[in-house]
mmCIF file of N, CA, C and O in Angstrom:
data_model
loop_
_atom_site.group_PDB
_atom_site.id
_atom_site.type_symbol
_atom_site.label_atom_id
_atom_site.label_comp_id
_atom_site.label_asym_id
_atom_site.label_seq_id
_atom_site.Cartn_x
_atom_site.Cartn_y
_atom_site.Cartn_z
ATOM 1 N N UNK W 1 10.420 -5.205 10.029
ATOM 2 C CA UNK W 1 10.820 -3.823 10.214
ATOM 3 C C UNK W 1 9.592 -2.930 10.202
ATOM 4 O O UNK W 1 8.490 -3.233 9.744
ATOM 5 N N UNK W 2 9.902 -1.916 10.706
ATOM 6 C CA UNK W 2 8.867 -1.064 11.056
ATOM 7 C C UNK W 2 9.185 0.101 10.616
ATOM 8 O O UNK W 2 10.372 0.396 10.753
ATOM 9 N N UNK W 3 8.218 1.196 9.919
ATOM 10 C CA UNK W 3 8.568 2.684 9.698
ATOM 11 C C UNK W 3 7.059 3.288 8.934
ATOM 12 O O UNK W 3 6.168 2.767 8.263
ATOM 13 N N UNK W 4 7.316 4.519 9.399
ATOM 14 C CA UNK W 4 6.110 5.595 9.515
ATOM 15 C C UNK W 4 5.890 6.006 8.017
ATOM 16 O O UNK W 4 6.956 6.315 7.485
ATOM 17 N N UNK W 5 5.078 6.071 7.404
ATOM 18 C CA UNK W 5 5.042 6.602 5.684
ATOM 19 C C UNK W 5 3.831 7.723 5.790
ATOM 20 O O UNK W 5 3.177 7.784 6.831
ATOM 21 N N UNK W 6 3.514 8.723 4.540
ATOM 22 C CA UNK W 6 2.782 9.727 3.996
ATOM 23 C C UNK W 6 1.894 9.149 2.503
ATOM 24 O O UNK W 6 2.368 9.003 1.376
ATOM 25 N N UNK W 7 0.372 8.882 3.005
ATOM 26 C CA UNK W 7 0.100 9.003 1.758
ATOM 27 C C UNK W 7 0.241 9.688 0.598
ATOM 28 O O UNK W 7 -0.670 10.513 0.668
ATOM 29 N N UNK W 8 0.816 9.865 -0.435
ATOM 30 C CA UNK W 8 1.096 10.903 -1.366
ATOM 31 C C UNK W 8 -0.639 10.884 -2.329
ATOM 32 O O UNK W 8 -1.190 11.983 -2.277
ATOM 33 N N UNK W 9 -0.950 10.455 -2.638
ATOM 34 C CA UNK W 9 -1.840 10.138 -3.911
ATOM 35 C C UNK W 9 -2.949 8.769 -3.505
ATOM 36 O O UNK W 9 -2.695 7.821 -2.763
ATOM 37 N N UNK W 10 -3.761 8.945 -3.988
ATOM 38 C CA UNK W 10 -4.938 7.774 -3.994
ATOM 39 C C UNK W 10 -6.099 8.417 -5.373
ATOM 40 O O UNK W 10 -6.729 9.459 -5.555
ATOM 41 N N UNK W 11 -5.951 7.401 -5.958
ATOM 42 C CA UNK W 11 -6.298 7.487 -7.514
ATOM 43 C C UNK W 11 -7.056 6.188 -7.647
ATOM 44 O O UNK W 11 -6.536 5.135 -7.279
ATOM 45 N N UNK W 12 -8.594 6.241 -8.299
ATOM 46 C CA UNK W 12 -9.466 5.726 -8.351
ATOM 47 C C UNK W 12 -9.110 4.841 -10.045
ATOM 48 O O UNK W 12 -8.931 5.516 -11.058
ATOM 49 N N UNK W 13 -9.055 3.057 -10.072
ATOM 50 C CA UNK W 13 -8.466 3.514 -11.099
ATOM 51 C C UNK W 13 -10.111 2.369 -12.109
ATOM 52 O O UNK W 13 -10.357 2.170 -13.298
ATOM 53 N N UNK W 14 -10.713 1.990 -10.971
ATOM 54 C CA UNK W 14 -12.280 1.640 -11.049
ATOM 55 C C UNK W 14 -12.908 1.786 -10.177
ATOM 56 O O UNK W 14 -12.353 2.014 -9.103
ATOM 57 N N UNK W 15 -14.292 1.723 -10.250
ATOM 58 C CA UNK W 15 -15.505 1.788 -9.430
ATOM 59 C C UNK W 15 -14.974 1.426 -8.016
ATOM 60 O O UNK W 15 -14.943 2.294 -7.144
ATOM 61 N N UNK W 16 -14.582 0.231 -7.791
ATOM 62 C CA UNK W 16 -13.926 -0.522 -6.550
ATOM 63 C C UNK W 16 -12.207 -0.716 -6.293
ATOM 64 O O UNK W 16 -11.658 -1.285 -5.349
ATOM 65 N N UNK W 17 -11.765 -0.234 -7.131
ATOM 66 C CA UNK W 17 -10.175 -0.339 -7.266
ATOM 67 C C UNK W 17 -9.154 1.125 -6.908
ATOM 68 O O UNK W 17 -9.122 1.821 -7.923
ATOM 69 N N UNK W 18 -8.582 1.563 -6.101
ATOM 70 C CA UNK W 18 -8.033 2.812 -5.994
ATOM 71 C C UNK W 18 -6.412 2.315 -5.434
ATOM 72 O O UNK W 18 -6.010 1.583 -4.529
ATOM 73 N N UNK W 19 -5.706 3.217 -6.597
ATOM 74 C CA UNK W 19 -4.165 3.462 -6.686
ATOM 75 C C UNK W 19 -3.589 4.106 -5.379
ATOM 76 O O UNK W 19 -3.737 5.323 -5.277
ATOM 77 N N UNK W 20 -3.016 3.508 -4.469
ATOM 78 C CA UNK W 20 -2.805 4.017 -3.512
ATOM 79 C C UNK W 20 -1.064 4.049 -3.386
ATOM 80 O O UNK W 20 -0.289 3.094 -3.335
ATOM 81 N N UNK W 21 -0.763 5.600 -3.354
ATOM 82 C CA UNK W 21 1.080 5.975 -3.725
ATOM 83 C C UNK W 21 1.555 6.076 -1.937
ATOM 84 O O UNK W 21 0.655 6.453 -1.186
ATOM 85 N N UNK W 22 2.452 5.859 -1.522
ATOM 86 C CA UNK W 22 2.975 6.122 0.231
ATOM 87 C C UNK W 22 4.282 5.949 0.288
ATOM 88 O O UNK W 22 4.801 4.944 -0.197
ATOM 89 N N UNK W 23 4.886 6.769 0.801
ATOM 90 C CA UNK W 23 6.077 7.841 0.610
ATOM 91 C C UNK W 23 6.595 7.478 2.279
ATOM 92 O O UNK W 23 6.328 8.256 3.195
ATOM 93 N N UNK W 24 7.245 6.386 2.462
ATOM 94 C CA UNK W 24 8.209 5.756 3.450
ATOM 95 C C UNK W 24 8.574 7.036 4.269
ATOM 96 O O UNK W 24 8.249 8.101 3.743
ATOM 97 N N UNK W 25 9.110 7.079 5.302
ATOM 98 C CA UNK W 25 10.108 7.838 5.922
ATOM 99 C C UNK W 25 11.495 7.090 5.861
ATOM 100 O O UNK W 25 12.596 7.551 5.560
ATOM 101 N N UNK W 26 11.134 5.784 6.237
ATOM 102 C CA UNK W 26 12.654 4.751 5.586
ATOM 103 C C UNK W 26 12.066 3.635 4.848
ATOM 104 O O UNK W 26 11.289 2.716 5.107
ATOM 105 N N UNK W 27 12.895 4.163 3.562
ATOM 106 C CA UNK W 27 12.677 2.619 2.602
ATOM 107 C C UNK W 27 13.088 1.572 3.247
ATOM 108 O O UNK W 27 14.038 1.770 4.005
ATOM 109 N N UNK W 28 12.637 0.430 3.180
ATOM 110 C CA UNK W 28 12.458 -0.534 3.605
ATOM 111 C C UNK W 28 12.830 -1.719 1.781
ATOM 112 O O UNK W 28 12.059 -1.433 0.865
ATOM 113 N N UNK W 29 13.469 -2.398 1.588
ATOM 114 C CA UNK W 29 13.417 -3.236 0.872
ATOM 115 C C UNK W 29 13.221 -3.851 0.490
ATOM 116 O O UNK W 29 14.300 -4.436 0.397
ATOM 117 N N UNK W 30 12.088 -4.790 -0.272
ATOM 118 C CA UNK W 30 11.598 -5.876 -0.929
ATOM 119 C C UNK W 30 11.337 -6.917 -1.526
ATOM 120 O O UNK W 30 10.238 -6.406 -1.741
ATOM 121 N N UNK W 31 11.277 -7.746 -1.941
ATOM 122 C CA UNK W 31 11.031 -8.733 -2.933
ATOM 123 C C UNK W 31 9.896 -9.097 -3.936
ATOM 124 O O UNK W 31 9.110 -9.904 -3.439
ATOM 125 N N UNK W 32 9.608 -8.746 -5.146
ATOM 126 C CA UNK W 32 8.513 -9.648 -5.728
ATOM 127 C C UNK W 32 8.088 -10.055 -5.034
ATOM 128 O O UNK W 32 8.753 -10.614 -4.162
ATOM 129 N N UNK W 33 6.160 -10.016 -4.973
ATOM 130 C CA UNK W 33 5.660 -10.588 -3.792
ATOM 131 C C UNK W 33 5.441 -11.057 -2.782
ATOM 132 O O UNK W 33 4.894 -12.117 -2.479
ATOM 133 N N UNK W 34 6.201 -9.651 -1.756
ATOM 134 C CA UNK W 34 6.066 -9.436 -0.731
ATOM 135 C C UNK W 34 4.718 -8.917 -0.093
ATOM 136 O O UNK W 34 3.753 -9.115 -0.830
ATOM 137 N N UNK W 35 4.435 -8.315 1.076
ATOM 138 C CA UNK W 35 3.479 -7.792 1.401
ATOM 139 C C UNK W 35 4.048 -6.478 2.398
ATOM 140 O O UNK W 35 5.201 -6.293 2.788
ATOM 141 N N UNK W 36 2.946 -5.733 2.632
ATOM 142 C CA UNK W 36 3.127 -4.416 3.384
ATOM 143 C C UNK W 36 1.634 -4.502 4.812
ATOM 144 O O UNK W 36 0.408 -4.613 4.793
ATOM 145 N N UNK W 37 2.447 -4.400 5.604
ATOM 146 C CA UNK W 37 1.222 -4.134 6.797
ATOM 147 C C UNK W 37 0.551 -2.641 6.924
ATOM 148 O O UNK W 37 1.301 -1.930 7.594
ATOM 149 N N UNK W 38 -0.156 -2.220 6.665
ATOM 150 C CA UNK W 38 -0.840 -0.891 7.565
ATOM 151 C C UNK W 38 -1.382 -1.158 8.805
ATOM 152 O O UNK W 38 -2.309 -1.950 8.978
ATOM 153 N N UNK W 39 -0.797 -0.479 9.738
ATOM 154 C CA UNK W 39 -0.978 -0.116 10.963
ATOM 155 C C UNK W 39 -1.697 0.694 11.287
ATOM 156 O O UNK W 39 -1.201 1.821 11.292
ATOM 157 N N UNK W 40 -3.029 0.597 11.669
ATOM 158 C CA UNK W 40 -3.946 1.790 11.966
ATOM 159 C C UNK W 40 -4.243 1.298 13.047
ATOM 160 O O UNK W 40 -3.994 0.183 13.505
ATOM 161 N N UNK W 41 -5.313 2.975 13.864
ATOM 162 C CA UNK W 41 -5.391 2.522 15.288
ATOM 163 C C UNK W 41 -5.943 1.343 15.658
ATOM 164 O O UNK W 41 -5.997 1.158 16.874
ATOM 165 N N UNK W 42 -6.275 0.679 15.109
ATOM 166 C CA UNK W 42 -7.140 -0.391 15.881
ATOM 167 C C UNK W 42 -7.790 -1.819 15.300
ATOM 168 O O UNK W 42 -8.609 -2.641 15.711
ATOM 169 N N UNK W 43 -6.672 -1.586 13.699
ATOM 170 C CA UNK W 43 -6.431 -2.906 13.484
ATOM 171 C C UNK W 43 -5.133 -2.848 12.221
ATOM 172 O O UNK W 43 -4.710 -1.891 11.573
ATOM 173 N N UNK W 44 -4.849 -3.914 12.217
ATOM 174 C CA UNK W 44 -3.493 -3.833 11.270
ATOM 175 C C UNK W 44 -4.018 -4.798 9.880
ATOM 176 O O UNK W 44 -4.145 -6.008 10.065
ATOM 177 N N UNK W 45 -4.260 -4.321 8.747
ATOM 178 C CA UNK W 45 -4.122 -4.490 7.642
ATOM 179 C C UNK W 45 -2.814 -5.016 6.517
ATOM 180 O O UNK W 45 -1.767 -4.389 6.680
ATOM 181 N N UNK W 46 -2.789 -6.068 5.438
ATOM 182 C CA UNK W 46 -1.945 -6.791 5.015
ATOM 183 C C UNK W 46 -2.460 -6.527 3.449
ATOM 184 O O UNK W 46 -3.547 -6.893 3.002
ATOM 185 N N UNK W 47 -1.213 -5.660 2.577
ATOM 186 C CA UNK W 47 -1.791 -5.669 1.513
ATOM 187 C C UNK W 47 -0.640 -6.111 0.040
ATOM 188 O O UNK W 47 0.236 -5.252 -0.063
ATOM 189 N N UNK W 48 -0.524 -7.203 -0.999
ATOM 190 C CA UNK W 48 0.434 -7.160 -1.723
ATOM 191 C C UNK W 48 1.259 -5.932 -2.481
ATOM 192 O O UNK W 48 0.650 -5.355 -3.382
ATOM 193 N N UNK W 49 2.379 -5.574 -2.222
ATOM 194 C CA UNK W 49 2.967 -4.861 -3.208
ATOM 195 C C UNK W 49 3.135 -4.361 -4.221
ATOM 196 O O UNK W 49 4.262 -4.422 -4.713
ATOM 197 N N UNK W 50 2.187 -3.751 -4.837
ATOM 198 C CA UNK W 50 2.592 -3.329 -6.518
ATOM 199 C C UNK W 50 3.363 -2.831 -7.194
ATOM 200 O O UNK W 50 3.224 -2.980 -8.408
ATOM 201 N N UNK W 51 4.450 -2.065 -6.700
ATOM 202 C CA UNK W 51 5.021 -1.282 -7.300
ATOM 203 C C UNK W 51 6.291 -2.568 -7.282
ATOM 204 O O UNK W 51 6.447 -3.469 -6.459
ATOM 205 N N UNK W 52 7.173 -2.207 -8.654
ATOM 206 C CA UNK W 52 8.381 -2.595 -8.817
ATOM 207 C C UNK W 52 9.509 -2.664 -7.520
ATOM 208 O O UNK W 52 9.721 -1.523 -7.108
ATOM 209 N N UNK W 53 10.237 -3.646 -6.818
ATOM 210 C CA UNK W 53 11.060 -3.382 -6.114
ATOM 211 C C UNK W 53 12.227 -2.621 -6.779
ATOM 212 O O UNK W 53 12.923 -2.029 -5.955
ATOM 213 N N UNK W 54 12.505 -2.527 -7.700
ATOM 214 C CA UNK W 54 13.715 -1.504 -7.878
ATOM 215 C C UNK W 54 12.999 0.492 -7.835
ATOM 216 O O UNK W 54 13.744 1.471 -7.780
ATOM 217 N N UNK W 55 11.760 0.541 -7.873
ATOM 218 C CA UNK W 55 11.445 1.695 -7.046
ATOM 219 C C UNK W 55 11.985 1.741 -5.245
ATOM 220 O O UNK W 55 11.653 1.118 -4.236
ATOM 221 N N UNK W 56 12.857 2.707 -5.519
ATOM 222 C CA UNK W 56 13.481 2.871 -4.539
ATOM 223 C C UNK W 56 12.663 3.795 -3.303
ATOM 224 O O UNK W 56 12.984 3.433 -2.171
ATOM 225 N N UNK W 57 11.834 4.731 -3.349
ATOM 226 C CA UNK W 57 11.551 5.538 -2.760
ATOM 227 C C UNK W 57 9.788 5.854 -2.459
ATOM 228 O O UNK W 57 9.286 6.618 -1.634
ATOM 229 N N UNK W 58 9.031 4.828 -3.601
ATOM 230 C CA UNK W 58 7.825 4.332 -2.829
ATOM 231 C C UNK W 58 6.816 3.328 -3.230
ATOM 232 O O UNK W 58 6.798 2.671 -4.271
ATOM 233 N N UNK W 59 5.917 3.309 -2.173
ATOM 234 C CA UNK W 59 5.208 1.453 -2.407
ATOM 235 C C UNK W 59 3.663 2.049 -3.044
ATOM 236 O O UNK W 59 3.011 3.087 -2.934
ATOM 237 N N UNK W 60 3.541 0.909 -3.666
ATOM 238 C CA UNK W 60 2.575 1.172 -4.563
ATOM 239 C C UNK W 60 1.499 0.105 -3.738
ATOM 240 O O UNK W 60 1.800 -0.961 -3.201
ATOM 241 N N UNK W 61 0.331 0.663 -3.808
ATOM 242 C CA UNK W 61 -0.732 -0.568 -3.447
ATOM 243 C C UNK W 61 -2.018 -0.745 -4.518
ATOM 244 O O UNK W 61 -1.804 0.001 -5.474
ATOM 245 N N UNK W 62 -2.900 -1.258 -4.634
ATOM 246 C CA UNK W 62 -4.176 -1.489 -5.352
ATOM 247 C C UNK W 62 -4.826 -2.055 -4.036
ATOM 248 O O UNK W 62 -4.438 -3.047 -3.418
ATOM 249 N N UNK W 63 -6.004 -1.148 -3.688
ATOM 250 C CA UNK W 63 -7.103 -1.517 -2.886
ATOM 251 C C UNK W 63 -8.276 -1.499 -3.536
ATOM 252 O O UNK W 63 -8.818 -0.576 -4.144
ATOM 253 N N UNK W 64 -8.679 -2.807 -3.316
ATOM 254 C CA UNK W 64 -10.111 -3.127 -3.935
ATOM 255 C C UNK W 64 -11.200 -3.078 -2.557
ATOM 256 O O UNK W 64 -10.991 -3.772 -1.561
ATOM 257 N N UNK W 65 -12.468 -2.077 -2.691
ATOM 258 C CA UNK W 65 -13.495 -2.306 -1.753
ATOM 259 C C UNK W 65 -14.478 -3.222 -1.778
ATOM 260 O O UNK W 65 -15.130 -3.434 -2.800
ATOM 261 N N UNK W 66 -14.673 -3.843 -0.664
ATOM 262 C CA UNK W 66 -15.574 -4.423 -0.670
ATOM 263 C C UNK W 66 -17.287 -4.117 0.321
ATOM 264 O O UNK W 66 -17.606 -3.509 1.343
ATOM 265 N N UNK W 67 -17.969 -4.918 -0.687
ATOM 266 C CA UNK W 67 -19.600 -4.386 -0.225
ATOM 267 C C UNK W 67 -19.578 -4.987 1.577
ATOM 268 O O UNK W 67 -19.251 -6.081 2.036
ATOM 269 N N UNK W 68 -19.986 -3.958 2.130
ATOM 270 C CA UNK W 68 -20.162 -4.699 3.710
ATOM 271 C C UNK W 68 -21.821 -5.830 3.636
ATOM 272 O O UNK W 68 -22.798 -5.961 2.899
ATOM 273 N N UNK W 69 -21.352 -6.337 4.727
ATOM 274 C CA UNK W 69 -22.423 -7.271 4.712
ATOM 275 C C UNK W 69 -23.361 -7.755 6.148
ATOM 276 O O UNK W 69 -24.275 -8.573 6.041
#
């Protein structure tokens, strides 16, 4: 399934680690370790789920950066 979301929040929660909140246009439903695609222009990204599936109304991510090389 497919649907459009709003970053709400991005919260640094280490040096390399940032809390990333995104606010569905349609919830979409889940399972315990599932995954979420981001769709950006020009490549599509795959990231695990953090937030609780019984949050009904938005997905939680943890993005860790990495050093380019």
């Amino acid at each position: 399934s497919l649907t459009q979301g709003l970053i709400l929040k991005v919260t640094p929660m280490r040096k390399d680690v940032f809390q990333i909140l995104i606010k569905p246009k349609t919830y979409i439903e889940f399972k315990a370790g599932q995954y979420l695609q981001l769709c950006l222009e020009k490549e599509t990204l795959s990231y695990s789920i953090a937030s609780s599936p019984l949050d009904k109304n938005l997905y939680e991510l943890h993005l860790r950066l990495e050093e380019a090389y």
